[in-house]
Amino acid sequence: MSSGHDHHDHDHGHRPEPPSDVEARALALESLLIEKGILTSEQVDGIIRTFEQDIGPMLGARVVARAWVDPDFRRRLIEDANAAVGELGLNTTNLARLSVVANEPGVHNMIVCTLCSCYPWMILGLPPTWYKSPPYRSRAVREPRVVLEEFGVVMSEDVEIRVWDSSADLRYMVLPERPSGTDGMTEAELAGLVTRDSMIGVGLPHVPAARA
Ligand code: FE
């Protein structure tokens, strides 16, 4: 639990650790902009709300669902994620470079930022608090299989687990496999199966209830 920005953290009201350098700089910058009358704290809250509620993680879910129904889009997404995401009408001009890594039989991907908390926020919104925590950041690399099990995902030993370390310049997103039993579903219905955690690689998409 290293996150310290009060606006971000609705899941705990106090700060268990001092803010990191980046967080301290963000807080200082925010205070300065408010003090100078350039920004109000309401505006800051509004921006954060946009990332929490309006952006993520539904944009990512739309991207995944499109890739599930359109093999050509899937290929373009893996080749050049920024361009492919732009096809969905999302503004990609200010995005860091995005790379989409696809799960397939025998290969499971998960993402981490070992250095800090780099995250594909442009399509997943704000990162969950645990993503920024030192234990996740170190253990995802050292013992990904154990971490996955703690998230309730048990991978058989013959599945290769690939861990992708994000950076300020390059953010990763996982393309989960389309669950079976989803043949008749629309793209919008499929998007509803895609969880944030499945796009981080620590979860799997929902499996639809059996239909008559
Ligand atoms: Fe980072």
PDB file of C-alpha atoms and ligand atoms in Angstrom:
ATOM      1  CA  MET A   1       0.000   0.000   0.000  1.00  0.00           C
ATOM      2  CA  SER A   2       2.319   2.720  -1.158  1.00  0.00           C
ATOM      3  CA  SER A   3      -0.234   5.011  -2.719  1.00  0.00           C
ATOM      4  CA  GLY A   4      -0.752   8.203  -0.865  1.00  0.00           C
ATOM      5  CA  HIS A   5      -2.932  10.520  -2.892  1.00  0.00           C
ATOM      6  CA  ASP A   6      -6.100  11.118  -0.919  1.00  0.00           C
ATOM      7  CA  HIS A   7      -8.167  11.617  -4.041  1.00  0.00           C
ATOM      8  CA  HIS A   8      -7.161   8.228  -5.410  1.00  0.00           C
ATOM      9  CA  ASP A   9      -7.611   6.090  -2.401  1.00  0.00           C
ATOM     10  CA  HIS A  10     -11.165   5.468  -1.427  1.00  0.00           C
ATOM     11  CA  ASP A  11     -10.242   2.128   0.073  1.00  0.00           C
ATOM     12  CA  HIS A  12      -8.294   3.495   2.997  1.00  0.00           C
ATOM     13  CA  GLY A  13      -8.499   6.799   4.729  1.00  0.00           C
ATOM     14  CA  HIS A  14      -5.011   7.093   6.121  1.00  0.00           C
ATOM     15  CA  ARG A  15      -1.556   6.866   4.702  1.00  0.00           C
ATOM     16  CA  PRO A  16       0.397   3.884   6.007  1.00  0.00           C
ATOM     17  CA  GLU A  17       3.640   4.908   4.319  1.00  0.00           C
ATOM     18  CA  PRO A  18       5.132   8.236   3.367  1.00  0.00           C
ATOM     19  CA  PRO A  19       4.435   9.160  -0.248  1.00  0.00           C
ATOM     20  CA  SER A  20       6.941   8.065  -2.858  1.00  0.00           C
ATOM     21  CA  ASP A  21       8.971  10.716  -4.659  1.00  0.00           C
ATOM     22  CA  VAL A  22       6.583  10.704  -7.587  1.00  0.00           C
ATOM     23  CA  GLU A  23       3.559  10.982  -5.308  1.00  0.00           C
ATOM     24  CA  ALA A  24       5.169  13.768  -3.305  1.00  0.00           C
ATOM     25  CA  ARG A  25       5.885  15.660  -6.518  1.00  0.00           C
ATOM     26  CA  ALA A  26       2.325  15.174  -7.722  1.00  0.00           C
ATOM     27  CA  LEU A  27       0.947  16.427  -4.408  1.00  0.00           C
ATOM     28  CA  ALA A  28       3.285  19.420  -4.436  1.00  0.00           C
ATOM     29  CA  LEU A  29       2.330  20.255  -8.004  1.00  0.00           C
ATOM     30  CA  GLU A  30      -1.362  19.931  -7.238  1.00  0.00           C
ATOM     31  CA  SER A  31      -1.041  22.206  -4.185  1.00  0.00           C
ATOM     32  CA  LEU A  32       0.851  24.775  -6.211  1.00  0.00           C
ATOM     33  CA  LEU A  33      -1.671  24.799  -9.065  1.00  0.00           C
ATOM     34  CA  ILE A  34      -4.519  25.204  -6.584  1.00  0.00           C
ATOM     35  CA  GLU A  35      -2.704  27.921  -4.678  1.00  0.00           C
ATOM     36  CA  LYS A  36      -2.036  29.832  -7.900  1.00  0.00           C
ATOM     37  CA  GLY A  37      -5.696  29.557  -8.829  1.00  0.00           C
ATOM     38  CA  ILE A  38      -4.893  27.580 -11.973  1.00  0.00           C
ATOM     39  CA  LEU A  39      -6.757  24.529 -10.794  1.00  0.00           C
ATOM     40  CA  THR A  40      -9.371  23.909  -8.146  1.00  0.00           C
ATOM     41  CA  SER A  41      -9.459  20.774  -6.053  1.00  0.00           C
ATOM     42  CA  GLU A  42     -12.913  20.161  -7.567  1.00  0.00           C
ATOM     43  CA  GLN A  43     -11.286  20.064 -10.991  1.00  0.00           C
ATOM     44  CA  VAL A  44      -8.659  17.651  -9.738  1.00  0.00           C
ATOM     45  CA  ASP A  45     -11.396  15.432  -8.320  1.00  0.00           C
ATOM     46  CA  GLY A  46     -13.213  15.672 -11.642  1.00  0.00           C
ATOM     47  CA  ILE A  47     -10.173  14.573 -13.611  1.00  0.00           C
ATOM     48  CA  ILE A  48      -9.626  11.654 -11.280  1.00  0.00           C
ATOM     49  CA  ARG A  49     -13.297  10.703 -11.502  1.00  0.00           C
ATOM     50  CA  THR A  50     -12.931  10.654 -15.269  1.00  0.00           C
ATOM     51  CA  PHE A  51     -10.106   8.168 -15.050  1.00  0.00           C
ATOM     52  CA  GLU A  52     -11.820   6.070 -12.417  1.00  0.00           C
ATOM     53  CA  GLN A  53     -15.324   5.939 -13.811  1.00  0.00           C
ATOM     54  CA  ASP A  54     -15.485   7.175 -17.381  1.00  0.00           C
ATOM     55  CA  ILE A  55     -12.314   5.732 -18.808  1.00  0.00           C
ATOM     56  CA  GLY A  56     -11.302   2.618 -17.078  1.00  0.00           C
ATOM     57  CA  PRO A  57     -11.564  -0.155 -17.405  1.00  0.00           C
ATOM     58  CA  MET A  58     -14.388  -0.153 -19.940  1.00  0.00           C
ATOM     59  CA  LEU A  59     -12.304   1.154 -22.822  1.00  0.00           C
ATOM     60  CA  GLY A  60      -9.988  -1.801 -22.399  1.00  0.00           C
ATOM     61  CA  ALA A  61     -12.976  -4.142 -22.294  1.00  0.00           C
ATOM     62  CA  ARG A  62     -14.257  -2.726 -25.595  1.00  0.00           C
ATOM     63  CA  VAL A  63     -10.846  -3.271 -27.158  1.00  0.00           C
ATOM     64  CA  VAL A  64     -10.756  -6.878 -25.942  1.00  0.00           C
ATOM     65  CA  ALA A  65     -14.281  -7.633 -27.156  1.00  0.00           C
ATOM     66  CA  ARG A  66     -13.506  -6.219 -30.593  1.00  0.00           C
ATOM     67  CA  ALA A  67     -10.381  -8.391 -30.780  1.00  0.00           C
ATOM     68  CA  TRP A  68     -12.473 -11.447 -29.870  1.00  0.00           C
ATOM     69  CA  VAL A  69     -14.948 -10.907 -32.714  1.00  0.00           C
ATOM     70  CA  ASP A  70     -12.599  -9.525 -35.361  1.00  0.00           C
ATOM     71  CA  PRO A  71      -9.411 -11.511 -36.090  1.00  0.00           C
ATOM     72  CA  ASP A  72      -8.037  -8.766 -38.342  1.00  0.00           C
ATOM     73  CA  PHE A  73      -8.473  -6.208 -35.581  1.00  0.00           C
ATOM     74  CA  ARG A  74      -6.794  -8.614 -33.172  1.00  0.00           C
ATOM     75  CA  ARG A  75      -3.790  -8.885 -35.478  1.00  0.00           C
ATOM     76  CA  ARG A  76      -3.559  -5.105 -35.854  1.00  0.00           C
ATOM     77  CA  LEU A  77      -3.935  -4.676 -32.102  1.00  0.00           C
ATOM     78  CA  ILE A  78      -0.950  -6.895 -31.395  1.00  0.00           C
ATOM     79  CA  GLU A  79       1.138  -5.283 -34.156  1.00  0.00           C
ATOM     80  CA  ASP A  80       0.363  -1.660 -33.296  1.00  0.00           C
ATOM     81  CA  ALA A  81      -1.904  -1.235 -30.299  1.00  0.00           C
ATOM     82  CA  ASN A  82      -2.023   2.563 -30.398  1.00  0.00           C
ATOM     83  CA  ALA A  83      -3.248   2.577 -33.993  1.00  0.00           C
ATOM     84  CA  ALA A  84      -5.765  -0.206 -33.389  1.00  0.00           C
ATOM     85  CA  VAL A  85      -7.153   1.465 -30.271  1.00  0.00           C
ATOM     86  CA  GLY A  86      -7.490   4.645 -32.321  1.00  0.00           C
ATOM     87  CA  GLU A  87      -9.772   2.758 -34.732  1.00  0.00           C
ATOM     88  CA  LEU A  88     -12.347   2.495 -31.973  1.00  0.00           C
ATOM     89  CA  GLY A  89     -12.591   6.254 -31.865  1.00  0.00           C
ATOM     90  CA  LEU A  90     -10.431   6.620 -28.798  1.00  0.00           C
ATOM     91  CA  ASN A  91      -8.109   9.575 -28.839  1.00  0.00           C
ATOM     92  CA  THR A  92      -4.616   8.131 -28.939  1.00  0.00           C
ATOM     93  CA  THR A  93      -2.609  11.263 -29.595  1.00  0.00           C
ATOM     94  CA  ASN A  94      -1.365  11.709 -26.043  1.00  0.00           C
ATOM     95  CA  LEU A  95      -0.968   8.077 -25.170  1.00  0.00           C
ATOM     96  CA  ALA A  96       2.234   6.457 -24.104  1.00  0.00           C
ATOM     97  CA  ARG A  97       3.120   3.547 -26.349  1.00  0.00           C
ATOM     98  CA  LEU A  98       0.826   0.649 -25.659  1.00  0.00           C
ATOM     99  CA  SER A  99       1.617  -2.984 -26.279  1.00  0.00           C
ATOM    100  CA  VAL A 100      -1.040  -5.689 -26.120  1.00  0.00           C
ATOM    101  CA  VAL A 101       0.135  -9.170 -25.163  1.00  0.00           C
ATOM    102  CA  ALA A 102      -2.241 -12.011 -25.961  1.00  0.00           C
ATOM    103  CA  ASN A 103      -2.958 -15.036 -23.819  1.00  0.00           C
ATOM    104  CA  GLU A 104      -3.178 -18.247 -25.784  1.00  0.00           C
ATOM    105  CA  PRO A 105      -3.256 -21.929 -24.963  1.00  0.00           C
ATOM    106  CA  GLY A 106      -0.083 -22.627 -22.986  1.00  0.00           C
ATOM    107  CA  VAL A 107       0.810 -18.953 -22.472  1.00  0.00           C
ATOM    108  CA  HIS A 108      -0.483 -16.611 -19.789  1.00  0.00           C
ATOM    109  CA  ASN A 109       0.647 -12.990 -19.561  1.00  0.00           C
ATOM    110  CA  MET A 110       0.599 -10.624 -16.612  1.00  0.00           C
ATOM    111  CA  ILE A 111       1.764  -7.048 -16.227  1.00  0.00           C
ATOM    112  CA  VAL A 112       3.620  -5.208 -13.516  1.00  0.00           C
ATOM    113  CA  CYS A 113       5.715  -2.099 -13.075  1.00  0.00           C
ATOM    114  CA  THR A 114       8.646  -3.139 -10.918  1.00  0.00           C
ATOM    115  CA  LEU A 115       9.971   0.414 -10.715  1.00  0.00           C
ATOM    116  CA  CYS A 116       6.845   2.330  -9.729  1.00  0.00           C
ATOM    117  CA  SER A 117       3.270   2.088 -10.986  1.00  0.00           C
ATOM    118  CA  CYS A 118       3.257   2.490 -14.773  1.00  0.00           C
ATOM    119  CA  TYR A 119      -0.087   1.267 -16.012  1.00  0.00           C
ATOM    120  CA  PRO A 120      -2.127   1.488 -19.225  1.00  0.00           C
ATOM    121  CA  TRP A 121      -4.355   4.095 -17.581  1.00  0.00           C
ATOM    122  CA  MET A 122      -5.449   5.456 -20.942  1.00  0.00           C
ATOM    123  CA  ILE A 123      -7.628   2.417 -21.437  1.00  0.00           C
ATOM    124  CA  LEU A 124      -7.874   0.899 -17.953  1.00  0.00           C
ATOM    125  CA  GLY A 125      -8.263   4.022 -15.817  1.00  0.00           C
ATOM    126  CA  LEU A 126      -6.443   4.311 -12.529  1.00  0.00           C
ATOM    127  CA  PRO A 127      -4.460   1.322 -11.268  1.00  0.00           C
ATOM    128  CA  PRO A 128      -5.765  -0.618  -8.292  1.00  0.00           C
ATOM    129  CA  THR A 129      -3.904   0.090  -5.060  1.00  0.00           C
ATOM    130  CA  TRP A 130      -2.354  -3.380  -4.926  1.00  0.00           C
ATOM    131  CA  TYR A 131      -0.796  -2.842  -8.365  1.00  0.00           C
ATOM    132  CA  LYS A 132       1.278  -0.044  -6.859  1.00  0.00           C
ATOM    133  CA  SER A 133       2.254  -2.009  -3.759  1.00  0.00           C
ATOM    134  CA  PRO A 134       5.875  -3.124  -3.283  1.00  0.00           C
ATOM    135  CA  PRO A 135       4.873  -6.771  -2.643  1.00  0.00           C
ATOM    136  CA  TYR A 136       3.021  -7.076  -5.946  1.00  0.00           C
ATOM    137  CA  ARG A 137       5.784  -5.294  -7.833  1.00  0.00           C
ATOM    138  CA  SER A 138       8.493  -7.626  -6.585  1.00  0.00           C
ATOM    139  CA  ARG A 139       6.573 -10.882  -6.262  1.00  0.00           C
ATOM    140  CA  ALA A 140       4.912 -10.706  -9.693  1.00  0.00           C
ATOM    141  CA  VAL A 141       8.366 -11.192 -11.175  1.00  0.00           C
ATOM    142  CA  ARG A 142       9.791 -13.567  -8.584  1.00  0.00           C
ATOM    143  CA  GLU A 143       6.842 -15.881  -8.064  1.00  0.00           C
ATOM    144  CA  PRO A 144       4.098 -15.058 -10.577  1.00  0.00           C
ATOM    145  CA  ARG A 145       2.446 -18.452 -10.176  1.00  0.00           C
ATOM    146  CA  VAL A 146       1.978 -17.924  -6.427  1.00  0.00           C
ATOM    147  CA  VAL A 147       0.682 -14.392  -6.944  1.00  0.00           C
ATOM    148  CA  LEU A 148      -1.794 -15.669  -9.526  1.00  0.00           C
ATOM    149  CA  GLU A 149      -3.039 -18.287  -7.090  1.00  0.00           C
ATOM    150  CA  GLU A 150      -3.623 -15.610  -4.491  1.00  0.00           C
ATOM    151  CA  PHE A 151      -5.833 -13.893  -7.054  1.00  0.00           C
ATOM    152  CA  GLY A 152      -7.662 -17.197  -7.510  1.00  0.00           C
ATOM    153  CA  VAL A 153      -6.079 -18.115 -10.832  1.00  0.00           C
ATOM    154  CA  VAL A 154      -4.464 -21.531 -10.796  1.00  0.00           C
ATOM    155  CA  MET A 155      -2.324 -22.234 -13.843  1.00  0.00           C
ATOM    156  CA  SER A 156      -1.181 -25.732 -14.597  1.00  0.00           C
ATOM    157  CA  GLU A 157       2.573 -26.268 -14.600  1.00  0.00           C
ATOM    158  CA  ASP A 158       2.746 -26.601 -18.386  1.00  0.00           C
ATOM    159  CA  VAL A 159       1.429 -23.067 -18.902  1.00  0.00           C
ATOM    160  CA  GLU A 160       4.218 -20.578 -19.449  1.00  0.00           C
ATOM    161  CA  ILE A 161       3.729 -17.364 -17.489  1.00  0.00           C
ATOM    162  CA  ARG A 162       5.192 -14.276 -19.093  1.00  0.00           C
ATOM    163  CA  VAL A 163       5.563 -11.194 -16.905  1.00  0.00           C
ATOM    164  CA  TRP A 164       5.828  -7.834 -18.673  1.00  0.00           C
ATOM    165  CA  ASP A 165       7.510  -4.961 -16.871  1.00  0.00           C
ATOM    166  CA  SER A 166       5.889  -1.659 -17.809  1.00  0.00           C
ATOM    167  CA  SER A 167       7.737   1.619 -18.058  1.00  0.00           C
ATOM    168  CA  ALA A 168       6.904   5.267 -18.531  1.00  0.00           C
ATOM    169  CA  ASP A 169       7.413   4.817 -22.277  1.00  0.00           C
ATOM    170  CA  LEU A 170       5.759   1.467 -22.803  1.00  0.00           C
ATOM    171  CA  ARG A 171       2.584   0.214 -21.131  1.00  0.00           C
ATOM    172  CA  TYR A 172       1.248  -3.298 -21.514  1.00  0.00           C
ATOM    173  CA  MET A 173      -2.261  -4.668 -21.528  1.00  0.00           C
ATOM    174  CA  VAL A 174      -3.202  -8.335 -21.530  1.00  0.00           C
ATOM    175  CA  LEU A 175      -5.625  -9.654 -24.134  1.00  0.00           C
ATOM    176  CA  PRO A 176      -7.330 -12.525 -22.311  1.00  0.00           C
ATOM    177  CA  GLU A 177      -8.632 -15.547 -24.179  1.00  0.00           C
ATOM    178  CA  ARG A 178     -12.269 -15.522 -25.156  1.00  0.00           C
ATOM    179  CA  PRO A 179     -14.160 -17.824 -22.793  1.00  0.00           C
ATOM    180  CA  SER A 180     -15.886 -20.829 -24.270  1.00  0.00           C
ATOM    181  CA  GLY A 181     -19.655 -20.803 -24.382  1.00  0.00           C
ATOM    182  CA  THR A 182     -19.754 -17.269 -25.801  1.00  0.00           C
ATOM    183  CA  ASP A 183     -20.441 -18.080 -29.455  1.00  0.00           C
ATOM    184  CA  GLY A 184     -23.735 -16.288 -29.815  1.00  0.00           C
ATOM    185  CA  MET A 185     -22.839 -13.226 -27.812  1.00  0.00           C
ATOM    186  CA  THR A 186     -22.719  -9.694 -29.163  1.00  0.00           C
ATOM    187  CA  GLU A 187     -19.642  -7.545 -28.893  1.00  0.00           C
ATOM    188  CA  ALA A 188     -21.269  -5.493 -26.131  1.00  0.00           C
ATOM    189  CA  GLU A 189     -22.187  -8.628 -24.193  1.00  0.00           C
ATOM    190  CA  LEU A 190     -18.642  -9.903 -24.574  1.00  0.00           C
ATOM    191  CA  ALA A 191     -17.242  -6.622 -23.273  1.00  0.00           C
ATOM    192  CA  GLY A 192     -19.319  -7.186 -20.138  1.00  0.00           C
ATOM    193  CA  LEU A 193     -17.334 -10.360 -19.442  1.00  0.00           C
ATOM    194  CA  VAL A 194     -13.987  -8.587 -19.479  1.00  0.00           C
ATOM    195  CA  THR A 195     -12.701  -7.653 -16.041  1.00  0.00           C
ATOM    196  CA  ARG A 196     -10.003  -5.159 -15.209  1.00  0.00           C
ATOM    197  CA  ASP A 197      -7.975  -7.905 -13.546  1.00  0.00           C
ATOM    198  CA  SER A 198      -8.142 -10.063 -16.680  1.00  0.00           C
ATOM    199  CA  MET A 199      -6.472  -7.221 -18.609  1.00  0.00           C
ATOM    200  CA  ILE A 200      -3.741  -6.969 -15.958  1.00  0.00           C
ATOM    201  CA  GLY A 201      -3.360 -10.731 -16.196  1.00  0.00           C
ATOM    202  CA  VAL A 202      -4.177 -11.563 -12.589  1.00  0.00           C
ATOM    203  CA  GLY A 203      -7.716 -12.660 -13.423  1.00  0.00           C
ATOM    204  CA  LEU A 204      -9.739 -14.310 -16.146  1.00  0.00           C
ATOM    205  CA  PRO A 205     -12.843 -13.017 -17.918  1.00  0.00           C
ATOM    206  CA  HIS A 206     -16.214 -13.943 -16.495  1.00  0.00           C
ATOM    207  CA  VAL A 207     -17.659 -17.128 -17.887  1.00  0.00           C
ATOM    208  CA  PRO A 208     -21.239 -16.595 -19.054  1.00  0.00           C
ATOM    209  CA  ALA A 209     -24.020 -18.432 -17.282  1.00  0.00           C
ATOM    210  CA  ALA A 210     -25.171 -21.429 -19.309  1.00  0.00           C
ATOM    211  CA  ARG A 211     -27.940 -20.420 -21.679  1.00  0.00           C
ATOM    212  CA  ALA A 212     -30.767 -22.578 -22.934  1.00  0.00           C
TER     213      ALA A 212
HETATM  214 FE    FE B   1       6.075   2.800 -13.172  1.00  0.00          FE
END
